[in-house]
Tab-separated table of C-alpha atoms and ligand atoms in Angstrom:
chain	number	residue	atom	x	y	z
R	1	MET	CA	-26.631	-9.588	6.866
R	2	LYS	CA	-23.623	-7.104	8.390
R	3	THR	CA	-21.281	-9.154	11.107
R	4	PRO	CA	-18.509	-7.522	12.999
R	5	PHE	CA	-14.751	-8.422	12.380
R	6	THR	CA	-14.125	-9.245	15.880
R	7	THR	CA	-15.685	-10.820	18.827
R	8	LYS	CA	-17.452	-9.097	22.124
R	9	GLU	CA	-14.634	-10.894	24.544
R	10	LYS	CA	-11.233	-9.554	22.029
R	11	LEU	CA	-13.247	-5.809	22.550
R	12	GLU	CA	-13.606	-6.210	26.253
R	13	GLU	CA	-9.966	-7.243	26.585
R	14	ILE	CA	-8.790	-4.129	23.675
R	15	ILE	CA	-11.165	-1.837	25.813
R	16	GLY	CA	-9.529	-2.813	29.059
R	17	GLU	CA	-6.259	-1.067	27.998
R	18	ILE	CA	-8.193	1.600	25.945
R	19	PRO	CA	-10.589	2.990	26.824
R	20	THR	CA	-13.971	3.523	24.641
R	21	PRO	CA	-14.615	5.490	22.008
R	22	PHE	CA	-12.054	4.689	19.357
R	23	HIS	CA	-11.265	3.365	16.224
R	24	LEU	CA	-10.811	-0.237	15.562
R	25	TYR	CA	-9.165	-1.851	11.858
R	26	ASP	CA	-9.101	-5.253	10.634
R	27	GLU	CA	-5.351	-5.977	9.220
R	28	LYS	CA	-6.321	-9.185	7.671
R	29	GLY	CA	-9.487	-7.291	5.813
R	30	ILE	CA	-7.371	-4.177	4.347
R	31	ARG	CA	-4.535	-7.061	3.019
R	32	GLU	CA	-7.083	-9.312	1.599
R	33	ASN	CA	-8.907	-6.716	-0.160
R	34	ALA	CA	-5.644	-5.213	-1.320
R	35	LYS	CA	-4.377	-8.616	-2.468
R	36	ALA	CA	-8.134	-8.972	-4.486
R	37	VAL	CA	-7.713	-5.367	-6.231
R	38	TYR	CA	-3.919	-6.392	-7.529
R	39	GLU	CA	-5.204	-9.795	-8.782
R	40	ALA	CA	-8.339	-8.263	-9.923
R	41	PHE	CA	-6.042	-6.035	-12.172
R	42	SER	CA	-2.778	-8.289	-12.892
R	43	TRP	CA	-3.843	-8.214	-16.630
R	44	ASN	CA	-2.689	-4.531	-17.075
R	45	LYS	CA	1.084	-4.503	-16.854
R	46	GLY	CA	1.580	-1.401	-15.107
R	47	PHE	CA	-1.075	-1.299	-12.710
R	48	ARG	CA	-1.121	0.562	-9.682
R	49	GLU	CA	-3.570	1.661	-6.822
R	50	TYR	CA	-2.706	5.084	-5.047
R	51	PHE	CA	-4.470	4.432	-1.770
R	52	ALA	CA	-6.649	8.052	-1.409
R	53	VAL	CA	-4.851	9.268	2.224
R	54	LYS	CA	-7.892	11.230	2.757
R	55	ALA	CA	-9.744	8.282	3.661
R	56	ASN	CA	-7.450	7.642	6.134
R	57	ALA	CA	-4.200	9.298	6.888
R	58	ASN	CA	-2.961	6.609	9.491
R	59	PRO	CA	0.740	5.886	8.730
R	60	PHE	CA	0.258	1.973	10.285
R	61	LEU	CA	-2.793	1.131	7.880
R	62	ILE	CA	-1.121	2.967	5.136
R	63	ASN	CA	2.658	1.184	5.583
R	64	ILE	CA	-0.176	-2.197	5.490
R	65	LEU	CA	-1.231	-0.700	2.022
R	66	LYS	CA	2.291	0.039	0.703
R	67	GLU	CA	3.473	-3.768	2.132
R	68	CYS	CA	0.499	-4.742	-0.461
R	69	GLY	CA	1.959	-2.644	-3.482
R	70	CYS	CA	0.198	0.424	-3.422
R	71	GLY	CA	0.982	4.139	-3.884
R	72	THR	CA	-0.581	7.027	-2.217
R	73	ASP	CA	-3.076	9.641	-3.823
R	74	CYS	CA	-2.071	12.864	-2.206
R	75	SER	CA	-4.492	16.623	-2.369
R	76	SER	CA	-2.338	18.381	0.467
R	77	ARG	CA	0.658	19.504	1.284
R	78	THR	CA	0.959	17.405	4.416
R	79	GLU	CA	-0.802	14.457	2.711
R	80	LEU	CA	2.373	14.616	0.390
R	81	MET	CA	4.647	14.315	3.584
R	82	LEU	CA	3.385	11.730	5.118
R	83	SER	CA	3.967	9.830	1.916
R	84	ASN	CA	7.168	11.087	1.285
R	85	SER	CA	8.576	10.262	4.861
R	86	LEU	CA	6.954	6.761	4.849
R	87	GLY	CA	9.192	6.083	1.911
R	88	PHE	CA	6.939	6.690	-1.325
R	89	SER	CA	8.942	7.797	-4.036
R	90	GLY	CA	8.609	9.761	-7.236
R	91	ASP	CA	5.304	8.205	-9.007
R	92	GLU	CA	4.424	6.138	-6.319
R	93	ILE	CA	2.659	9.341	-5.073
R	94	MET	CA	-0.004	11.096	-6.520
R	95	PHE	CA	-0.647	14.297	-6.484
R	96	SER	CA	-4.283	15.095	-7.206
R	97	SER	CA	-5.010	18.195	-5.997
R	98	ASN	CA	-7.817	21.555	-6.742
R	99	ASP	CA	-7.687	25.155	-5.982
R	100	THR	CA	-3.836	24.069	-5.486
R	101	PRO	CA	-1.675	26.146	-3.505
R	102	ALA	CA	1.740	27.161	-5.659
R	103	GLU	CA	3.953	25.967	-2.573
R	104	GLU	CA	1.326	22.895	-2.614
R	105	PHE	CA	2.918	22.125	-6.355
R	106	ALA	CA	6.542	23.344	-5.510
R	107	TYR	CA	6.619	20.096	-2.932
R	108	ALA	CA	5.126	17.937	-4.814
R	109	ASN	CA	7.777	18.135	-7.612
R	110	GLU	CA	10.052	18.223	-4.470
R	111	ILE	CA	9.187	15.082	-3.719
R	112	GLY	CA	8.794	14.092	-7.489
R	113	ALA	CA	4.776	13.262	-7.205
R	114	ILE	CA	2.955	12.981	-10.268
R	115	ILE	CA	1.128	16.408	-11.198
R	116	ASN	CA	-2.802	15.719	-12.031
R	117	LEU	CA	-3.739	19.423	-13.309
R	118	ASP	CA	-7.333	20.109	-11.972
R	119	ASP	CA	-7.492	23.143	-14.805
R	120	ILE	CA	-5.396	24.132	-18.005
R	121	THR	CA	-4.571	27.571	-15.744
R	122	HIS	CA	-2.562	25.732	-13.776
R	123	ILE	CA	-0.001	24.992	-16.264
R	124	LYS	CA	1.192	28.086	-16.351
R	125	VAL	CA	1.002	28.809	-12.129
R	126	LEU	CA	3.307	25.147	-12.325
R	127	GLU	CA	5.930	26.492	-14.820
R	128	ASP	CA	5.699	29.593	-13.368
R	129	THR	CA	6.181	28.200	-9.904
R	130	ILE	CA	8.977	25.056	-10.628
R	131	GLY	CA	10.519	26.970	-13.742
R	132	HIS	CA	9.543	24.148	-15.615
R	133	ILE	CA	6.931	21.534	-16.750
R	134	PRO	CA	7.584	18.170	-15.302
R	135	SER	CA	7.775	15.508	-17.814
R	136	THR	CA	5.707	12.913	-16.559
R	137	ILE	CA	2.250	14.949	-15.665
R	138	SER	CA	-1.911	14.216	-15.366
R	139	CYS	CA	-4.853	15.974	-16.488
R	140	ARG	CA	-8.408	15.993	-15.014
R	141	TYR	CA	-10.961	15.764	-17.237
R	142	ASN	CA	-14.868	16.239	-16.557
R	143	PRO	CA	-17.621	15.576	-19.124
R	144	GLY	CA	-19.771	18.120	-17.937
R	145	GLY	CA	-23.672	16.921	-17.691
R	146	VAL	CA	-25.418	13.777	-16.263
R	147	TYR	CA	-23.014	11.025	-15.826
R	148	GLU	CA	-25.134	7.934	-15.900
R	149	ILE	CA	-24.128	4.488	-15.668
R	150	SER	CA	-25.960	1.938	-17.024
R	151	ASN	CA	-28.263	1.037	-14.215
R	152	GLY	CA	-29.516	3.719	-13.285
R	153	ILE	CA	-26.574	5.050	-10.905
R	154	MET	CA	-25.730	8.643	-11.661
R	155	ASP	CA	-23.753	11.898	-10.860
R	156	ASN	CA	-23.623	14.937	-11.722
R	157	PRO	CA	-19.939	16.137	-13.013
R	158	GLY	CA	-21.545	19.346	-14.345
R	159	ASP	CA	-22.039	20.938	-11.650
R	160	ALA	CA	-18.719	19.662	-9.898
R	161	LYS	CA	-16.213	22.052	-9.492
R	162	TYR	CA	-13.500	19.664	-10.598
R	163	GLY	CA	-11.223	18.990	-13.715
R	164	MET	CA	-11.429	20.694	-17.770
R	165	THR	CA	-13.963	20.676	-20.500
R	166	LYS	CA	-13.007	18.011	-22.926
R	167	LYS	CA	-12.042	21.146	-25.153
R	168	GLN	CA	-8.788	22.479	-22.143
R	169	LEU	CA	-8.640	19.234	-21.639
R	170	PHE	CA	-7.149	18.613	-25.703
R	171	GLU	CA	-5.893	22.011	-25.792
R	172	ALA	CA	-3.584	21.356	-22.318
R	173	TYR	CA	-1.917	18.267	-23.656
R	174	GLN	CA	-0.602	20.167	-26.484
R	175	LEU	CA	0.334	23.139	-24.871
R	176	LEU	CA	1.947	20.567	-22.070
R	177	ARG	CA	3.648	18.815	-25.174
R	178	ASP	CA	5.032	21.930	-26.536
R	179	LYS	CA	6.409	22.594	-22.774
R	180	GLY	CA	8.395	19.564	-22.680
R	181	ALA	CA	6.241	16.511	-21.244
R	182	LYS	CA	6.655	13.716	-22.403
R	183	ARG	CA	4.722	10.817	-20.127
R	184	PHE	CA	0.859	11.833	-20.132
R	185	GLY	CA	-1.649	10.596	-17.660
R	186	LEU	CA	-6.067	11.223	-17.597
R	187	HIS	CA	-7.633	11.078	-14.414
R	188	ALA	CA	-11.646	11.761	-13.897
R	189	PHE	CA	-13.650	10.980	-10.833
R	190	LEU	CA	-17.500	11.101	-11.806
R	191	VAL	CA	-19.464	8.905	-9.851
R	192	SER	CA	-19.031	8.597	-5.909
R	193	ASN	CA	-19.752	5.478	-3.632
R	194	THR	CA	-20.981	3.307	-6.559
R	195	VAL	CA	-22.533	0.197	-4.919
R	196	THR	CA	-22.384	-1.606	-8.305
R	197	ASN	CA	-19.749	-3.733	-10.281
R	198	ASP	CA	-20.258	-1.279	-13.780
R	199	TYR	CA	-18.567	1.979	-12.629
R	200	TYR	CA	-15.085	1.507	-13.639
R	201	PRO	CA	-16.040	0.027	-16.700
R	202	ALA	CA	-18.214	2.560	-18.155
R	203	LEU	CA	-15.878	4.908	-16.918
R	204	ALA	CA	-13.163	3.284	-18.249
R	205	SER	CA	-14.677	2.971	-22.033
R	206	THR	CA	-15.350	6.663	-21.375
R	207	LEU	CA	-11.691	7.569	-20.894
R	208	PHE	CA	-10.592	5.262	-23.485
R	209	GLU	CA	-12.354	6.508	-26.118
R	210	LEU	CA	-11.438	9.920	-25.576
R	211	ILE	CA	-7.569	8.988	-25.374
R	212	VAL	CA	-7.901	7.134	-28.991
R	213	GLU	CA	-9.777	10.505	-30.431
R	214	LEU	CA	-6.880	12.761	-28.668
R	215	LYS	CA	-4.153	10.142	-30.348
R	216	GLU	CA	-6.055	10.455	-33.760
R	217	GLU	CA	-6.533	14.226	-33.485
R	218	THR	CA	-2.861	15.423	-31.836
R	219	GLY	CA	-0.855	12.637	-32.172
R	220	ILE	CA	-0.225	12.149	-28.132
R	221	CYS	CA	-0.688	9.446	-26.529
R	222	ILE	CA	-1.750	8.862	-23.189
R	223	ASN	CA	0.645	6.371	-20.836
R	224	PHE	CA	-1.683	5.779	-18.001
R	225	VAL	CA	-5.815	5.807	-17.072
R	226	ASN	CA	-6.627	7.096	-13.664
R	227	LEU	CA	-9.979	5.641	-12.794
R	228	SER	CA	-9.725	7.615	-9.774
R	229	GLY	CA	-12.435	6.739	-6.596
R	230	GLY	CA	-16.080	5.953	-6.649
R	231	VAL	CA	-15.949	2.491	-5.823
R	232	GLY	CA	-18.392	1.864	-3.006
R	233	ILE	CA	-19.480	0.214	-0.107
R	234	PRO	CA	-22.896	-1.197	1.230
R	235	TYR	CA	-23.049	0.882	4.371
R	236	THR	CA	-26.273	-1.134	5.183
R	237	PRO	CA	-27.109	-5.273	5.984
R	238	THR	CA	-29.134	-5.609	2.950
R	239	GLY	CA	-26.398	-4.106	-0.090
R	240	THR	CA	-24.247	-6.497	-2.230
R	241	PRO	CA	-20.358	-5.422	-1.955
R	242	ASN	CA	-18.711	-4.945	-5.274
R	243	ASP	CA	-16.738	-7.764	-6.906
R	244	ILE	CA	-13.286	-6.259	-7.620
R	245	ARG	CA	-12.706	-9.216	-10.179
R	246	VAL	CA	-15.884	-8.597	-11.902
R	247	ILE	CA	-14.619	-5.014	-11.453
R	248	GLY	CA	-11.424	-5.817	-12.661
R	249	GLU	CA	-12.433	-8.016	-15.980
R	250	GLY	CA	-14.963	-5.339	-16.858
R	251	VAL	CA	-12.035	-2.753	-17.178
R	252	ARG	CA	-10.055	-5.532	-19.072
R	253	LYS	CA	-12.679	-6.171	-21.653
R	254	VAL	CA	-13.338	-2.661	-22.817
R	255	TYR	CA	-9.331	-2.292	-22.813
R	256	GLU	CA	-9.176	-4.949	-25.361
R	257	GLU	CA	-12.105	-3.747	-27.426
R	258	LEU	CA	-11.127	0.082	-27.948
R	259	LEU	CA	-7.233	0.306	-26.585
R	260	VAL	CA	-5.881	-2.399	-28.274
R	261	PRO	CA	-6.966	-2.166	-31.556
R	262	ALA	CA	-6.049	1.601	-31.518
R	263	GLY	CA	-2.290	0.475	-30.827
R	264	LEU	CA	-2.688	2.080	-27.119
R	265	GLY	CA	-2.665	-1.439	-25.638
R	266	ASP	CA	0.338	-0.715	-22.990
R	267	VAL	CA	-1.236	2.128	-21.293
R	268	SER	CA	-1.186	1.021	-17.474
R	269	ILE	CA	-4.214	1.533	-15.388
R	270	TYR	CA	-4.091	3.154	-11.824
R	271	THR	CA	-6.661	3.347	-9.872
R	272	GLU	CA	-7.483	5.952	-6.488
R	273	MET	CA	-9.703	4.084	-4.286
R	274	GLY	CA	-9.875	5.258	-0.597
R	275	ARG	CA	-13.409	3.882	0.694
R	276	PHE	CA	-13.138	0.529	-1.150
R	277	MET	CA	-9.699	0.130	0.268
R	278	MET	CA	-10.228	0.997	3.785
R	279	GLY	CA	-13.742	1.514	4.437
R	280	PRO	CA	-15.387	-2.462	5.934
R	281	TYR	CA	-12.182	-2.914	8.059
R	282	GLY	CA	-12.821	-0.165	10.251
R	283	ALA	CA	-15.170	0.111	13.086
R	284	LEU	CA	-15.993	2.975	16.013
R	285	VAL	CA	-15.941	1.368	18.963
R	286	THR	CA	-18.352	2.830	21.437
R	287	THR	CA	-20.238	2.440	25.020
R	288	ALA	CA	-23.561	3.353	25.713
R	289	ILE	CA	-23.369	5.778	29.117
R	290	ARG	CA	-26.522	7.407	28.995
R	291	GLU	CA	-30.604	6.811	28.203
R	292	LYS	CA	-33.276	9.006	27.843
R	293	HIS	CA	-36.919	8.745	27.508
R	294	THR	CA	-38.733	11.876	26.549
R	295	TYR	CA	-40.715	11.822	23.086
R	296	LYS	CA	-37.955	9.410	21.212
R	297	GLU	CA	-36.163	7.094	23.285
R	298	TYR	CA	-32.588	8.118	22.843
R	299	ILE	CA	-29.291	6.322	23.478
R	300	GLY	CA	-26.310	8.465	24.712
R	301	VAL	CA	-22.410	6.934	23.549
R	302	ASP	CA	-19.012	8.382	24.211
R	303	ALA	CA	-18.309	8.648	20.806
R	304	CYS	CA	-19.819	11.562	18.840
R	305	ALA	CA	-19.658	13.175	15.427
R	306	VAL	CA	-15.653	14.555	15.723
R	307	ASN	CA	-15.262	11.167	16.149
R	308	LEU	CA	-17.759	9.341	12.747
R	309	MET	CA	-18.966	12.899	11.051
R	310	ARG	CA	-20.695	11.507	8.225
R	311	PRO	CA	-24.352	10.428	9.947
R	312	ALA	CA	-24.679	14.005	10.976
R	313	MET	CA	-23.457	15.613	7.560
R	314	TYR	CA	-24.476	13.278	4.978
R	315	GLY	CA	-27.440	11.908	7.213
R	316	ALA	CA	-25.320	8.821	6.446
R	317	TYR	CA	-26.444	5.199	7.596
R	318	HIS	CA	-23.800	3.515	9.484
R	319	HIS	CA	-24.913	-0.444	10.873
R	320	ILE	CA	-24.800	-0.512	14.430
R	321	THR	CA	-24.178	-4.117	16.471
R	322	VAL	CA	-24.479	-4.122	19.549
R	323	MET	CA	-21.975	-6.242	21.258
R	324	GLY	CA	-23.312	-9.788	22.880
R	325	LYS	CA	-26.511	-8.663	21.304
R	326	GLU	CA	-26.015	-10.492	17.688
R	327	ASN	CA	-28.872	-12.844	17.949
R	328	ALA	CA	-31.507	-10.776	20.155
R	329	THR	CA	-34.324	-9.361	18.194
R	330	CYS	CA	-34.050	-5.466	17.323
R	331	ASP	CA	-37.622	-4.748	19.084
R	332	HIS	CA	-36.636	-1.087	20.215
R	333	THR	CA	-36.414	1.753	18.474
R	334	TYR	CA	-33.698	4.547	19.103
R	335	ASP	CA	-31.852	7.796	18.530
R	336	VAL	CA	-28.260	6.787	18.767
R	337	THR	CA	-26.697	10.347	20.080
R	338	GLY	CA	-23.733	11.801	20.926
R	339	SER	CA	-22.649	14.813	23.152
R	340	LEU	CA	-22.628	18.071	20.836
R	341	CYS	CA	-24.676	20.868	21.118
R	342	GLU	CA	-25.617	19.793	17.494
R	343	ASN	CA	-29.039	17.841	17.031
R	344	ASN	CA	-27.732	16.396	14.107
R	345	ASP	CA	-25.234	14.592	16.426
R	346	LYS	CA	-27.313	11.155	16.214
R	347	PHE	CA	-25.360	8.123	14.404
R	348	ALA	CA	-28.586	6.711	13.957
R	349	VAL	CA	-32.592	7.915	13.510
R	350	ASP	CA	-35.385	6.067	14.628
R	351	ARG	CA	-32.924	2.204	14.280
R	352	LYS	CA	-34.310	-1.197	15.211
R	353	LEU	CA	-31.698	-2.154	18.191
R	354	PRO	CA	-32.078	-5.000	20.305
R	355	LYS	CA	-32.711	-3.207	24.359
R	356	ILE	CA	-29.519	-1.313	25.373
R	357	ASP	CA	-27.941	-1.448	28.424
R	358	MET	CA	-26.046	1.297	30.084
R	359	GLY	CA	-22.752	-0.544	29.350
R	360	ASP	CA	-22.847	-2.288	26.687
R	361	VAL	CA	-20.472	-1.816	23.741
R	362	LEU	CA	-21.727	-0.716	20.200
R	363	PHE	CA	-19.736	-1.151	17.296
R	364	ILE	CA	-20.530	1.233	14.347
R	365	HIS	CA	-19.496	-0.555	10.909
R	366	ASP	CA	-18.005	1.109	8.231
R	367	THR	CA	-15.561	3.541	9.388
R	368	GLY	CA	-12.431	2.748	8.085
R	369	ALA	CA	-13.100	5.398	5.544
R	370	HIS	CA	-13.889	8.689	5.807
R	371	GLY	CA	-14.410	8.341	9.897
R	372	PHE	CA	-11.762	9.436	11.871
R	373	ALA	CA	-9.824	11.468	8.967
R	374	MET	CA	-13.268	13.824	9.165
R	375	GLY	CA	-12.609	13.996	12.845
R	376	TYR	CA	-12.446	18.029	14.505
R	377	ASN	CA	-12.676	19.530	17.608
R	378	TYR	CA	-16.329	21.036	18.240
R	379	ASN	CA	-17.305	22.106	21.417
R	380	GLY	CA	-13.634	21.245	22.825
R	381	LYS	CA	-14.240	17.625	21.660
R	382	LEU	CA	-11.205	15.448	21.381
R	383	LYS	CA	-10.334	12.810	18.780
R	384	SER	CA	-10.159	9.286	19.450
R	385	ALA	CA	-7.505	6.795	19.552
R	386	GLU	CA	-7.115	4.534	16.930
R	387	VAL	CA	-6.270	0.612	17.503
R	388	LEU	CA	-5.269	-1.970	15.021
R	389	LEU	CA	-6.039	-5.504	15.517
R	390	LYS	CA	-3.582	-7.662	13.446
R	391	GLU	CA	-3.235	-10.599	12.208
R	392	ASP	CA	-2.460	-12.817	14.752
R	393	GLY	CA	-4.907	-11.529	16.771
R	394	SER	CA	-3.208	-9.234	19.338
R	395	PHE	CA	-3.743	-5.388	19.039
R	396	GLU	CA	-1.899	-2.810	19.033
R	397	LEU	CA	-2.097	1.272	19.602
R	398	ILE	CA	-1.673	3.071	16.267
R	399	ARG	CA	-2.573	6.728	17.261
R	400	ARG	CA	-3.055	8.168	21.286
R	401	ALA	CA	-6.087	9.614	21.958
R	402	GLU	CA	-6.013	13.624	21.785
R	403	THR	CA	-5.359	14.820	25.340
R	404	PRO	CA	-5.907	18.800	27.020
R	405	LYS	CA	-2.620	19.339	25.712
R	406	ASP	CA	-2.997	19.103	22.345
R	407	TYR	CA	-6.305	20.786	22.189
R	408	PHE	CA	-4.027	23.697	23.620
R	409	ALA	CA	-1.304	23.563	21.980
R	410	THR	CA	-2.039	26.329	19.207
R	411	PHE	CA	-2.541	28.637	21.604
R	412	ASP	CA	1.012	28.337	22.827
R	413	CYS	CA	1.327	32.071	22.586
R	414	PHE	CA	-1.351	33.203	25.155
R	415	ASP	CA	0.021	33.406	28.480
R	416	ILE	CA	-2.378	32.793	30.687
R	417	ILE	CA	-3.328	29.299	28.755
R	418	LYS	CA	0.492	28.025	29.390
R	419	ASP	CA	0.239	26.059	31.949
R	420	LEU	CA	-2.515	24.032	29.984
R	421	VAL	CA	0.049	23.582	26.858
N	1	PLP	C1	-12.277	11.483	-2.142
N	1	PLP	C2	-11.228	11.423	-4.064
N	1	PLP	C3	-10.397	9.948	-3.659
N	1	PLP	C4	-10.896	8.508	-3.471
N	1	PLP	O1	-12.410	8.239	-3.509
N	1	PLP	P1	-13.217	7.364	-2.846
N	1	PLP	O2	-14.429	7.302	-3.038
N	1	PLP	O3	-13.211	7.224	-0.951
N	1	PLP	O4	-12.302	5.781	-3.366
N	1	PLP	C5	-9.439	9.615	-4.728
N	1	PLP	N1	-9.297	10.684	-5.274
N	1	PLP	C6	-9.613	11.845	-5.757
N	1	PLP	C7	-8.913	13.047	-6.376
N	1	PLP	C8	-10.347	12.002	-4.520
N	1	PLP	O5	-11.025	13.707	-4.141
């Protein structure tokens, strides 16, 4: 069962000021979840969650997480710039990039971010770019093959472009030590959107065994283990959410089994969650504006895939609540579509829903991560507004909708378009 984090009345009040479509975020939910994350890992002195900015780059939301003690995980220059201007400093910023341009290494170094190297060849690029190796440095590991968690959930790191082989990793740390590095991190991201409490403990166990071996073989002690992202959320109404407390305890258990006896009991645990921190606390609010009865039953809404790409891109399920009809029987089968000239622009296919009337407001769940952030401007469509529902029940526009002027802004070199810019 999935229920919206707000009411029909509240949405009507917001829509009175801010027209649909927009993404709405739940401040209370974001804060409670972040607090639970910190409680779950409070046994680890150096713990920090570096929120993956790519999941949602809205500075208002990132600031909320900052107040909860989080840092940021960045994958590009602009994400680094955003973190820097929000007042994150030095080791509060992780730079986990791949195929990294030299100028991004330079900027990350300039603002003192922790650089997480995706490949052994990046050591030379980094050194050539900034003239030295930073004293704190991290490396990304890829074990190859298929990575399977106990209950059959698996992914295929052997096919992934990220990270170094074990041999390269051990070589990289020694090279980095020879070049003056003093503090070392280990990072791995092996499975995406895991709806199980077993992923982090399994990954931690893999990484802890590795750092014990590294210490024995090379004498190098890892200072932090970055479990990265991958902790998932159930998008379907029948899924069971992960319990971050169980996950934190699971990691603690393997920490005490593997690291403490090896004399590595002061290793800090870092996470870089995006989806888990923000996904459930965002929704795309959209209005039904057209209906169509041809070979199928269609409901057209005023949002489209530029506002939420996951269904079009991955066939991802996003639950839909028709506001005010929460308890009505789902006796209609609809495709819920946007207006793009792409047949995959459908928020739902063959979805059982109550009868939808024109003007009904649809609450598309779990868009807080990789929702607005994946937006684009295909078909000349404009990105929507973002609205924050605050803890006290009031609301605030935290990003205005794009206007045609924004869309044409990068054509300012064309005289004929000047009037539009
Ligand atoms: C995408 C990403 C994350 C966040 O992943 P989620 O599954 O959203 O938690 C963290 N770290 C890196 C390097 C990523 O690419």
